[in-house]
Amino acid sequence: MNNRTTFDTRNDFPPDFTWGVATSAFQIEGASTADGKGPSIWDTFCADRANIKDGSDGSVACDHYRRYRDDVALLASLGVDAYRFSMAWSRVQPQGRGAWNPAGFDFYDRLLDELARREVKAHLTLYHWDLPQGLQDEGGWLNRDTAYRFADYAHEVTRRFGDRIEAIATHNEPWCTANLGYGNAQFAPGVADLKQSIQVSHHLLLSHGLAMTAMRGLHSPAKLGIVLNQWTADPATDSQADRDLAAFEYARSTQWFMDPIFKGHYPELALRAHGANAPEVRSGDFDIIQQPIDFLGCNYYFRAWCSAATPPVPMPAAQGLTDMGWEIYPQGLPELLVKLNEEYDLPPIYITENGMANADVLEGGQVHDAARIAFVQSHLAALREAMAAGVDVRGYFLWSLLDNFEWNSGYEKRFGIVHVDYATQQRTLKDSALWYRDFLAARR
Ligand code: FCB
């Protein structure tokens, strides 16, 4: 890794490669009750202060709902080609079924106008974890009917905006919705039940398929796909136990979402291991789930380190840890992409998230986040390797444009390339934002 070249300009990538930054609605918008917005499961989850490390919530966040014009100007000033953001379902359909909220749609209408005016392409995610509370009250993602409600929502959004959006992803990281929302209660709705989490993952996949069908019927020019968080799983040692654990981890996480979409079934290894916790699948479900997607969004942060020993063999973390405690492991990105490319017939790939939390300090109007620059550079060099090995990667979105509400970590973890002072809402470009701007500006 240390021998890798770092790239100082975008010229080392294809000229039509898409460069962007990413955010999500709940993490930046705030205005959680404005203009008819209904509550989402994250509003409810935050209301129990014990759920969020700093006892905070998303009611103000980056106040992006009011400051979106300035924020679009800011991201356009960096010279990005595209902006990945999500729509808050309960803003446009307060209960998650029934009446639409025109004021909610107006906000996204204005946001899209602003992006178009600045020639920044819109990459929309329909679901970045903020289910309308009204649907949660009817069973949330454990209720199969929620998948049908999601398809209605996808249809309506695409009907209204499909011709102004470059790409629409159904879900962001359904692994997290299922495993953190229903598996270990770290995320909303805060359930810890393995069987439920596995059933939820099936309903999420089903909802993806139903939404794809509903959107396809509209023949909009937007590219349609899904965003998955993915990782390779490395055994800590050569022992059979570690290798088995790694194989299971890869099957239950990465393949669990890839196999249904690309092969029309669940991975045998994980299905067997889940035993009585395996999901209820109805006949025809896989036909709905397995249909062509125009792109696959891959969010890459780290690899899985698998040790069956007690105590576990420690992760080497030779390149250090981020402020989240996540291992910095750029070579996992080409390893993952090359492996996926061998296992599946992949559509074009976008790296829809990559970045790091850093203990940034604002001093004299500057933030010297050299670690973040090095992180991005090393991951771009690694990405280039994957492309050289034949993986069709079309774009890269840095997570995140702004420091924001990092879910159960609250505001303590800073992922932005732009610093946010939450007391004043002042935005300050960190060194990484200045670096990205120069990287993007230097065109052959
Ligand atoms: C991803 C999420 C995103 C953000 C980053 C750090 O799992 O999609 O919202 O929290 O992690």
CSV table of C-alpha atoms in Angstrom, one decimal, residues 2-443:
chain,number,residue,atom,x,y,z
A,2,ASN,CA,2.7,2.4,0.9
A,3,ASN,CA,4.1,2.2,-2.6
A,4,ARG,CA,0.9,3.4,-4.1
A,5,THR,CA,1.0,6.5,-6.1
A,6,THR,CA,-1.4,9.2,-4.9
A,7,PHE,CA,-3.2,11.2,-7.5
A,8,ASP,CA,-3.2,15.0,-7.4
A,9,THR,CA,-5.7,15.6,-10.1
A,10,ARG,CA,-8.8,14.0,-11.6
A,11,ASN,CA,-6.8,13.5,-14.8
A,12,ASP,CA,-5.8,10.1,-13.6
A,13,PHE,CA,-9.4,9.0,-13.9
A,14,PRO,CA,-11.5,8.8,-17.1
A,15,PRO,CA,-12.7,12.3,-18.2
A,16,ASP,CA,-16.4,11.4,-17.7
A,17,PHE,CA,-15.9,10.0,-14.2
A,18,THR,CA,-18.4,11.5,-11.8
A,19,TRP,CA,-17.1,13.2,-8.8
A,20,GLY,CA,-19.4,14.1,-6.0
A,21,VAL,CA,-20.2,14.6,-2.3
A,22,ALA,CA,-22.9,12.9,-0.3
A,23,THR,CA,-25.3,13.6,2.5
A,24,SER,CA,-28.6,12.3,3.8
A,25,ALA,CA,-31.9,14.0,4.8
A,26,PHE,CA,-32.1,13.2,8.5
A,27,GLN,CA,-28.4,14.0,9.0
A,28,ILE,CA,-28.5,17.5,7.7
A,29,GLU,CA,-32.0,18.9,7.1
A,30,GLY,CA,-33.3,19.6,10.6
A,31,ALA,CA,-36.7,21.3,10.4
A,32,SER,CA,-38.2,18.0,11.6
A,33,THR,CA,-41.7,19.4,12.0
A,34,ALA,CA,-41.7,22.1,9.4
A,35,ASP,CA,-44.3,22.6,6.7
A,36,GLY,CA,-46.4,19.5,7.5
A,37,LYS,CA,-43.5,17.0,7.8
A,38,GLY,CA,-44.6,13.8,9.7
A,39,PRO,CA,-42.4,12.2,12.3
A,40,SER,CA,-39.9,9.5,11.3
A,41,ILE,CA,-38.6,6.6,13.3
A,42,TRP,CA,-35.4,8.6,13.9
A,43,ASP,CA,-37.3,11.5,15.5
A,44,THR,CA,-38.9,8.9,17.8
A,45,PHE,CA,-35.6,7.1,18.5
A,46,CYS,CA,-33.8,10.4,19.4
A,47,ALA,CA,-36.6,11.4,21.7
A,48,ASP,CA,-35.2,8.7,24.1
A,49,ARG,CA,-32.0,10.6,24.9
A,50,ALA,CA,-30.3,7.4,26.0
A,51,ASN,CA,-30.2,6.2,22.4
A,52,ILE,CA,-27.8,8.9,21.2
A,53,LYS,CA,-24.4,9.2,22.7
A,54,ASP,CA,-24.5,13.0,23.1
A,55,GLY,CA,-28.2,13.0,23.8
A,56,SER,CA,-28.8,15.1,20.7
A,57,ASP,CA,-31.4,14.8,17.9
A,58,GLY,CA,-32.0,15.8,14.3
A,59,SER,CA,-34.4,18.6,14.9
A,60,VAL,CA,-31.9,21.3,13.7
A,61,ALA,CA,-28.9,19.3,12.5
A,62,CYS,CA,-27.2,21.5,9.8
A,63,ASP,CA,-30.4,23.5,9.2
A,64,HIS,CA,-30.0,22.5,5.6
A,65,TYR,CA,-33.8,22.8,5.1
A,66,ARG,CA,-33.4,26.5,5.4
A,67,ARG,CA,-29.8,26.9,4.2
A,68,TYR,CA,-30.0,24.6,1.1
A,69,ARG,CA,-29.3,27.5,-1.3
A,70,ASP,CA,-26.0,28.3,0.4
A,71,ASP,CA,-25.1,24.7,0.7
A,72,VAL,CA,-25.6,24.1,-3.0
A,73,ALA,CA,-23.5,27.1,-3.7
A,74,LEU,CA,-20.9,25.7,-1.4
A,75,LEU,CA,-20.8,22.3,-3.0
A,76,ALA,CA,-20.8,23.8,-6.5
A,77,SER,CA,-17.9,26.0,-5.5
A,78,LEU,CA,-15.9,22.8,-5.0
A,79,GLY,CA,-16.4,21.9,-8.6
A,80,VAL,CA,-18.2,18.6,-8.0
A,81,ASP,CA,-20.2,17.0,-10.9
A,82,ALA,CA,-22.8,15.5,-8.7
A,83,TYR,CA,-24.5,15.6,-5.3
A,84,ARG,CA,-25.9,12.5,-3.6
A,85,PHE,CA,-28.7,13.3,-1.1
A,86,SER,CA,-31.8,11.6,0.2
A,87,MET,CA,-35.4,12.5,0.5
A,88,ALA,CA,-37.2,12.4,3.8
A,89,TRP,CA,-40.2,10.2,3.0
A,90,SER,CA,-42.3,11.7,5.9
A,91,ARG,CA,-41.7,15.2,4.5
A,92,VAL,CA,-43.5,14.3,1.3
A,93,GLN,CA,-45.9,11.8,2.7
A,94,PRO,CA,-46.3,12.5,6.4
A,95,GLN,CA,-47.9,9.1,7.3
A,96,GLY,CA,-46.0,7.0,4.8
A,97,ARG,CA,-49.4,6.2,3.1
A,98,GLY,CA,-52.2,8.3,1.8
A,99,ALA,CA,-51.9,12.0,1.4
A,100,TRP,CA,-48.9,13.6,-0.2
A,101,ASN,CA,-47.5,16.9,1.3
A,102,PRO,CA,-47.1,19.5,-1.4
A,103,ALA,CA,-44.9,21.7,0.8
A,104,GLY,CA,-42.5,18.8,1.3
A,105,PHE,CA,-42.3,18.2,-2.5
A,106,ASP,CA,-41.7,22.0,-2.9
A,107,PHE,CA,-38.5,21.8,-0.9
A,108,TYR,CA,-37.0,19.1,-3.1
A,109,ASP,CA,-38.3,20.9,-6.2
A,110,ARG,CA,-36.4,24.0,-5.1
A,111,LEU,CA,-33.3,21.9,-4.2
A,112,LEU,CA,-33.4,20.3,-7.7
A,113,ASP,CA,-33.8,23.7,-9.3
A,114,GLU,CA,-30.8,25.0,-7.4
A,115,LEU,CA,-28.6,22.0,-8.4
A,116,ALA,CA,-29.7,22.4,-12.0
A,117,ARG,CA,-28.9,26.1,-12.0
A,118,ARG,CA,-25.4,25.2,-10.9
A,119,GLU,CA,-25.1,22.3,-13.3
A,120,VAL,CA,-24.7,19.7,-10.5
A,121,LYS,CA,-26.3,16.4,-11.2
A,122,ALA,CA,-28.7,15.0,-8.7
A,123,HIS,CA,-28.2,11.5,-7.3
A,124,LEU,CA,-31.2,10.8,-5.1
A,125,THR,CA,-31.6,8.1,-2.5
A,126,LEU,CA,-35.2,7.4,-1.6
A,127,TYR,CA,-34.6,5.7,1.7
A,128,HIS,CA,-31.8,6.6,4.0
A,129,TRP,CA,-33.3,5.1,7.2
A,130,ASP,CA,-36.0,7.6,8.1
A,131,LEU,CA,-39.2,5.5,7.9
A,132,PRO,CA,-42.4,7.5,8.5
A,133,GLN,CA,-43.4,6.8,12.1
A,134,GLY,CA,-47.0,6.1,10.8
A,135,LEU,CA,-45.7,3.0,9.1
A,136,GLN,CA,-43.7,2.0,12.1
A,137,ASP,CA,-46.9,2.0,14.1
A,138,GLU,CA,-48.2,-0.6,11.7
A,139,GLY,CA,-45.2,-2.8,12.1
A,140,GLY,CA,-42.5,-1.0,10.1
A,141,TRP,CA,-40.3,-3.1,7.9
A,142,LEU,CA,-41.4,-6.3,9.7
A,143,ASN,CA,-44.8,-5.7,8.0
A,144,ARG,CA,-44.6,-6.9,4.4
A,145,ASP,CA,-47.1,-4.2,3.5
A,146,THR,CA,-44.4,-1.5,4.1
A,147,ALA,CA,-42.7,-2.8,0.9
A,148,TYR,CA,-45.8,-1.9,-1.1
A,149,ARG,CA,-46.0,1.5,0.6
A,150,PHE,CA,-42.4,2.1,-0.4
A,151,ALA,CA,-43.1,1.3,-4.0
A,152,ASP,CA,-46.0,3.8,-4.0
A,153,TYR,CA,-43.6,6.5,-2.7
A,154,ALA,CA,-40.9,5.6,-5.2
A,155,HIS,CA,-43.5,5.8,-8.0
A,156,GLU,CA,-44.7,9.2,-6.9
A,157,VAL,CA,-41.3,10.7,-6.5
A,158,THR,CA,-40.1,9.4,-9.9
A,159,ARG,CA,-43.3,10.6,-11.6
A,160,ARG,CA,-42.7,14.1,-10.3
A,161,PHE,CA,-39.0,14.4,-10.5
A,162,GLY,CA,-37.6,11.5,-12.6
A,163,ASP,CA,-36.7,13.7,-15.6
A,164,ARG,CA,-34.6,16.0,-13.4
A,165,ILE,CA,-32.6,13.4,-11.6
A,166,GLU,CA,-29.5,11.6,-12.9
A,167,ALA,CA,-29.8,8.5,-10.7
A,168,ILE,CA,-32.3,7.2,-8.1
A,169,ALA,CA,-31.3,4.6,-5.5
A,170,THR,CA,-34.0,2.8,-3.7
A,171,HIS,CA,-32.2,2.0,-0.5
A,172,ASN,CA,-29.1,3.2,1.3
A,173,GLU,CA,-27.4,0.3,3.1
A,174,PRO,CA,-30.3,-2.0,3.9
A,175,TRP,CA,-27.8,-4.1,5.9
A,176,CYS,CA,-27.8,-1.3,8.5
A,177,THR,CA,-31.6,-0.9,8.5
A,178,ALA,CA,-31.9,-4.7,9.2
A,179,ASN,CA,-28.9,-5.4,11.4
A,180,LEU,CA,-28.5,-2.1,13.4
A,181,GLY,CA,-32.2,-1.2,13.4
A,182,TYR,CA,-33.6,-4.7,14.2
A,183,GLY,CA,-30.5,-6.8,15.1
A,184,ASN,CA,-28.7,-4.9,17.9
A,185,ALA,CA,-30.9,-1.9,18.5
A,186,GLN,CA,-28.2,0.7,17.8
A,187,PHE,CA,-30.4,2.4,15.2
A,188,ALA,CA,-34.1,3.2,14.9
A,189,PRO,CA,-36.4,1.6,15.6
A,190,GLY,CA,-34.2,0.1,18.3
A,191,VAL,CA,-35.2,-3.6,18.1
A,192,ALA,CA,-32.7,-6.4,19.1
A,193,ASP,CA,-34.1,-9.6,17.6
A,194,LEU,CA,-32.1,-11.7,15.0
A,195,LYS,CA,-35.1,-13.4,13.5
A,196,GLN,CA,-36.9,-10.1,13.0
A,197,SER,CA,-33.8,-8.5,11.5
A,198,ILE,CA,-33.5,-11.3,8.9
A,199,GLN,CA,-37.2,-11.0,8.0
A,200,VAL,CA,-36.8,-7.2,7.7
A,201,SER,CA,-33.9,-7.7,5.3
A,202,HIS,CA,-36.2,-9.7,3.0
A,203,HIS,CA,-38.9,-7.1,3.1
A,204,LEU,CA,-36.3,-4.4,2.3
A,205,LEU,CA,-35.1,-6.4,-0.7
A,206,LEU,CA,-38.7,-7.0,-1.8
A,207,SER,CA,-39.4,-3.2,-1.5
A,208,HIS,CA,-36.4,-2.6,-3.7
A,209,GLY,CA,-37.8,-4.9,-6.3
A,210,LEU,CA,-41.3,-3.5,-6.1
A,211,ALA,CA,-40.0,0.1,-6.3
A,212,MET,CA,-37.9,-0.8,-9.3
A,213,THR,CA,-40.9,-2.2,-11.1
A,214,ALA,CA,-43.0,0.8,-10.2
A,215,MET,CA,-40.3,3.3,-11.4
A,216,ARG,CA,-39.5,1.4,-14.6
A,217,GLY,CA,-43.1,1.7,-15.6
A,218,LEU,CA,-42.7,5.4,-15.8
A,219,HIS,CA,-39.8,5.2,-18.4
A,220,SER,CA,-38.0,8.1,-16.8
A,221,PRO,CA,-34.5,8.9,-17.9
A,222,ALA,CA,-33.1,8.5,-14.4
A,223,LYS,CA,-30.8,5.5,-13.8
A,224,LEU,CA,-32.2,3.2,-11.2
A,225,GLY,CA,-30.3,1.2,-8.7
A,226,ILE,CA,-29.5,0.5,-5.0
A,227,VAL,CA,-26.7,1.4,-2.6
A,228,LEU,CA,-25.2,-1.3,-0.4
A,229,ASN,CA,-22.5,-1.1,2.3
A,230,GLN,CA,-20.1,-3.9,1.5
A,231,TRP,CA,-16.9,-5.4,2.8
A,232,THR,CA,-14.6,-8.3,2.3
A,233,ALA,CA,-14.1,-10.5,5.4
A,234,ASP,CA,-10.6,-11.5,6.3
A,235,PRO,CA,-9.8,-14.4,8.6
A,236,ALA,CA,-7.4,-13.3,11.4
A,237,THR,CA,-5.4,-16.5,11.0
A,238,ASP,CA,-5.3,-19.5,8.7
A,239,SER,CA,-7.3,-21.7,11.2
A,240,GLN,CA,-10.4,-23.4,9.9
A,241,ALA,CA,-12.5,-21.7,12.5
A,242,ASP,CA,-11.3,-18.2,11.4
A,243,ARG,CA,-11.8,-19.1,7.7
A,244,ASP,CA,-15.3,-20.4,8.4
A,245,LEU,CA,-16.2,-17.3,10.4
A,246,ALA,CA,-14.9,-15.1,7.5
A,247,ALA,CA,-16.9,-17.1,4.9
A,248,PHE,CA,-20.0,-16.7,7.0
A,249,GLU,CA,-19.5,-13.0,7.6
A,250,TYR,CA,-19.1,-12.4,3.9
A,251,ALA,CA,-22.2,-14.5,3.1
A,252,ARG,CA,-24.5,-13.0,5.8
A,253,SER,CA,-23.5,-9.4,4.9
A,254,THR,CA,-22.3,-8.8,1.4
A,255,GLN,CA,-23.7,-11.8,-0.4
A,256,TRP,CA,-27.0,-11.6,1.5
A,257,PHE,CA,-28.0,-8.5,-0.4
A,258,MET,CA,-26.1,-9.2,-3.7
A,259,ASP,CA,-27.3,-12.8,-4.4
A,260,PRO,CA,-31.0,-12.0,-4.4
A,261,ILE,CA,-30.6,-9.0,-6.7
A,262,PHE,CA,-28.1,-10.7,-9.1
A,263,LYS,CA,-28.9,-14.4,-8.7
A,264,GLY,CA,-32.4,-14.6,-7.4
A,265,HIS,CA,-31.7,-16.5,-4.2
A,266,TYR,CA,-30.1,-16.2,-0.8
A,267,PRO,CA,-26.6,-17.5,-0.3
A,268,GLU,CA,-26.8,-21.1,0.8
A,269,LEU,CA,-24.2,-20.8,3.5
A,270,ALA,CA,-25.9,-18.0,5.3
A,271,LEU,CA,-29.4,-19.5,4.8
A,272,ARG,CA,-28.2,-22.8,6.4
A,273,ALA,CA,-26.6,-21.0,9.3
A,274,HIS,CA,-29.7,-18.9,10.0
A,275,GLY,CA,-31.7,-22.1,10.3
A,276,ALA,CA,-35.1,-21.3,11.9
A,277,ASN,CA,-34.3,-17.6,11.7
A,278,ALA,CA,-34.4,-17.8,7.8
A,279,PRO,CA,-36.9,-15.3,6.3
A,280,GLU,CA,-40.3,-16.2,5.1
A,281,VAL,CA,-40.1,-15.8,1.3
A,282,ARG,CA,-43.3,-16.0,-0.8
A,283,SER,CA,-43.4,-17.6,-4.2
A,284,GLY,CA,-42.5,-15.0,-6.8
A,285,ASP,CA,-40.5,-12.8,-4.4
A,286,PHE,CA,-37.2,-13.4,-6.1
A,287,ASP,CA,-38.6,-12.6,-9.5
A,288,ILE,CA,-39.5,-9.2,-8.1
A,289,ILE,CA,-36.2,-8.7,-6.4
A,290,GLN,CA,-34.0,-10.0,-9.2
A,291,GLN,CA,-34.3,-7.5,-12.0
A,292,PRO,CA,-31.8,-5.5,-13.9
A,293,ILE,CA,-30.4,-2.4,-12.2
A,294,ASP,CA,-28.7,0.4,-14.0
A,295,PHE,CA,-26.0,0.9,-11.4
A,296,LEU,CA,-24.8,-0.4,-8.1
A,297,GLY,CA,-23.8,2.0,-5.4
A,298,CYS,CA,-21.1,0.7,-3.1
A,299,ASN,CA,-20.4,2.3,0.2
A,300,TYR,CA,-16.9,1.3,1.4
A,301,TYR,CA,-15.5,2.2,4.8
A,302,PHE,CA,-13.6,-0.9,6.2
A,303,ARG,CA,-13.2,-4.6,6.0
A,304,ALA,CA,-14.4,-7.2,8.4
A,305,TRP,CA,-11.8,-8.8,10.6
A,306,CYS,CA,-12.8,-12.3,11.7
A,307,SER,CA,-11.3,-14.1,14.6
A,308,ALA,CA,-13.0,-17.0,16.3
A,309,ALA,CA,-10.6,-17.1,19.2
A,310,THR,CA,-11.2,-15.9,22.8
A,311,PRO,CA,-10.0,-13.3,23.2
A,312,PRO,CA,-10.1,-12.5,19.5
A,313,VAL,CA,-6.8,-11.9,17.6
A,314,PRO,CA,-6.6,-8.1,17.4
A,315,MET,CA,-7.0,-6.4,14.1
A,316,PRO,CA,-3.6,-5.2,12.8
A,317,ALA,CA,-4.8,-1.8,11.7
A,318,ALA,CA,-1.4,-1.0,10.3
A,319,GLN,CA,-2.7,2.2,8.7
A,320,GLY,CA,-4.5,3.3,11.9
A,321,LEU,CA,-8.1,3.8,12.9
A,322,THR,CA,-10.5,6.7,12.2
A,323,ASP,CA,-12.3,8.6,15.0
A,324,MET,CA,-15.1,6.0,14.7
A,325,GLY,CA,-12.5,3.3,15.6
A,326,TRP,CA,-12.9,1.9,12.1
A,327,GLU,CA,-9.7,0.4,10.5
A,328,ILE,CA,-8.2,2.4,7.6
A,329,TYR,CA,-7.8,-0.3,5.0
A,330,PRO,CA,-7.8,1.0,1.4
A,331,GLN,CA,-6.7,-2.2,-0.2
A,332,GLY,CA,-10.0,-3.7,0.9
A,333,LEU,CA,-11.7,-1.6,-1.8
A,334,PRO,CA,-10.1,-3.2,-4.8
A,335,GLU,CA,-10.2,-6.6,-3.1
A,336,LEU,CA,-13.9,-6.2,-2.7
A,337,LEU,CA,-14.7,-4.8,-6.1
A,338,VAL,CA,-12.6,-7.4,-8.0
A,339,LYS,CA,-14.2,-10.2,-6.0
A,340,LEU,CA,-17.7,-8.9,-6.7
A,341,ASN,CA,-16.8,-8.5,-10.4
A,342,GLU,CA,-15.9,-12.2,-10.5
A,343,GLU,CA,-19.0,-13.3,-8.6
A,344,TYR,CA,-21.7,-11.2,-10.3
A,345,ASP,CA,-22.6,-9.8,-13.6
A,346,LEU,CA,-22.3,-6.2,-12.4
A,347,PRO,CA,-23.7,-3.0,-13.8
A,348,PRO,CA,-21.6,0.2,-13.6
A,349,ILE,CA,-20.5,0.8,-10.0
A,350,TYR,CA,-20.5,4.1,-8.2
A,351,ILE,CA,-18.6,4.5,-4.9
A,352,THR,CA,-21.5,6.2,-3.3
A,353,GLU,CA,-19.8,6.8,0.1
A,354,ASN,CA,-16.2,6.8,1.3
A,355,GLY,CA,-14.7,9.0,3.9
A,356,MET,CA,-13.6,9.2,7.5
A,357,ALA,CA,-14.5,10.7,10.9
A,358,ASN,CA,-11.7,12.8,12.3
A,359,ALA,CA,-11.2,14.7,15.5
A,360,ASP,CA,-11.1,18.0,13.7
A,361,VAL,CA,-10.3,21.3,15.4
A,362,LEU,CA,-11.3,24.7,14.0
A,363,GLU,CA,-8.6,27.2,14.7
A,364,GLY,CA,-8.3,30.6,13.2
A,365,GLY,CA,-10.8,29.8,10.5
A,366,GLN,CA,-9.0,26.7,9.4
A,367,VAL,CA,-9.3,22.9,9.9
A,368,HIS,CA,-6.1,21.0,9.2
A,369,ASP,CA,-7.5,17.6,8.5
A,370,ALA,CA,-4.4,16.1,6.8
A,371,ALA,CA,-5.5,12.6,7.9
A,372,ARG,CA,-8.7,12.9,5.8
A,373,ILE,CA,-6.8,14.0,2.7
A,374,ALA,CA,-4.5,11.0,3.1
A,375,PHE,CA,-7.5,8.8,3.6
A,376,VAL,CA,-9.2,9.9,0.4
A,377,GLN,CA,-6.0,9.8,-1.6
A,378,SER,CA,-5.2,6.3,-0.6
A,379,HIS,CA,-8.7,5.1,-1.3
A,380,LEU,CA,-8.7,6.8,-4.8
A,381,ALA,CA,-5.4,5.1,-5.6
A,382,ALA,CA,-6.9,1.8,-4.5
A,383,LEU,CA,-10.0,2.5,-6.6
A,384,ARG,CA,-7.8,3.1,-9.6
A,385,GLU,CA,-6.3,-0.4,-9.1
A,386,ALA,CA,-9.8,-1.9,-9.1
A,387,MET,CA,-10.5,-0.1,-12.4
A,388,ALA,CA,-7.2,-1.2,-13.9
A,389,ALA,CA,-8.3,-4.7,-13.0
A,390,GLY,CA,-11.4,-4.3,-15.1
A,391,VAL,CA,-14.1,-3.2,-12.7
A,392,ASP,CA,-16.4,-0.6,-14.3
A,393,VAL,CA,-16.5,2.2,-11.8
A,394,ARG,CA,-18.1,5.4,-12.9
A,395,GLY,CA,-18.0,7.7,-10.0
A,396,TYR,CA,-16.9,8.5,-6.4
A,397,PHE,CA,-18.9,10.4,-3.7
A,398,LEU,CA,-17.1,11.6,-0.7
A,399,TRP,CA,-18.9,11.2,2.6
A,400,SER,CA,-19.7,13.8,3.6
A,401,LEU,CA,-20.1,17.4,2.3
A,402,LEU,CA,-20.9,18.6,5.9
A,403,ASP,CA,-20.3,17.5,9.4
A,404,ASN,CA,-23.6,16.2,10.4
A,405,PHE,CA,-25.8,14.1,12.7
A,406,GLU,CA,-23.9,10.8,12.8
A,407,TRP,CA,-26.8,8.7,14.0
A,408,ASN,CA,-26.3,7.2,17.4
A,409,SER,CA,-23.0,9.0,17.7
A,410,GLY,CA,-24.8,12.3,17.5
A,411,TYR,CA,-22.7,15.4,16.6
A,412,GLU,CA,-19.5,14.1,18.2
A,413,LYS,CA,-18.2,12.4,15.1
A,414,ARG,CA,-17.2,14.7,12.2
A,415,PHE,CA,-17.2,13.3,8.7
A,416,GLY,CA,-17.5,16.5,6.7
A,417,ILE,CA,-15.0,18.1,4.4
A,418,VAL,CA,-16.8,21.2,5.5
A,419,HIS,CA,-16.8,22.0,9.2
A,420,VAL,CA,-20.1,23.0,10.8
A,421,ASP,CA,-20.2,25.1,13.9
A,422,TYR,CA,-23.5,23.9,15.3
A,423,ALA,CA,-24.0,26.9,17.6
A,424,THR,CA,-23.8,29.4,14.7
A,425,GLN,CA,-24.4,27.1,11.6
A,426,GLN,CA,-21.2,28.6,10.2
A,427,ARG,CA,-19.7,26.5,7.5
A,428,THR,CA,-15.8,26.4,7.1
A,429,LEU,CA,-14.0,24.6,4.3
A,430,LYS,CA,-11.6,22.2,5.9
A,431,ASP,CA,-8.2,21.5,4.2
A,432,SER,CA,-9.7,18.4,2.7
A,433,ALA,CA,-12.4,20.5,0.9
A,434,LEU,CA,-9.7,22.8,-0.5
A,435,TRP,CA,-7.7,19.7,-1.5
A,436,TYR,CA,-10.8,18.2,-3.3
A,437,ARG,CA,-11.5,21.5,-5.0
A,438,ASP,CA,-7.9,21.6,-6.4
A,439,PHE,CA,-8.1,18.0,-7.3
A,440,LEU,CA,-11.2,18.6,-9.3
A,441,ALA,CA,-10.1,21.9,-10.8
A,442,ALA,CA,-6.9,20.5,-12.4
A,443,ARG,CA,-8.2,19.3,-15.8
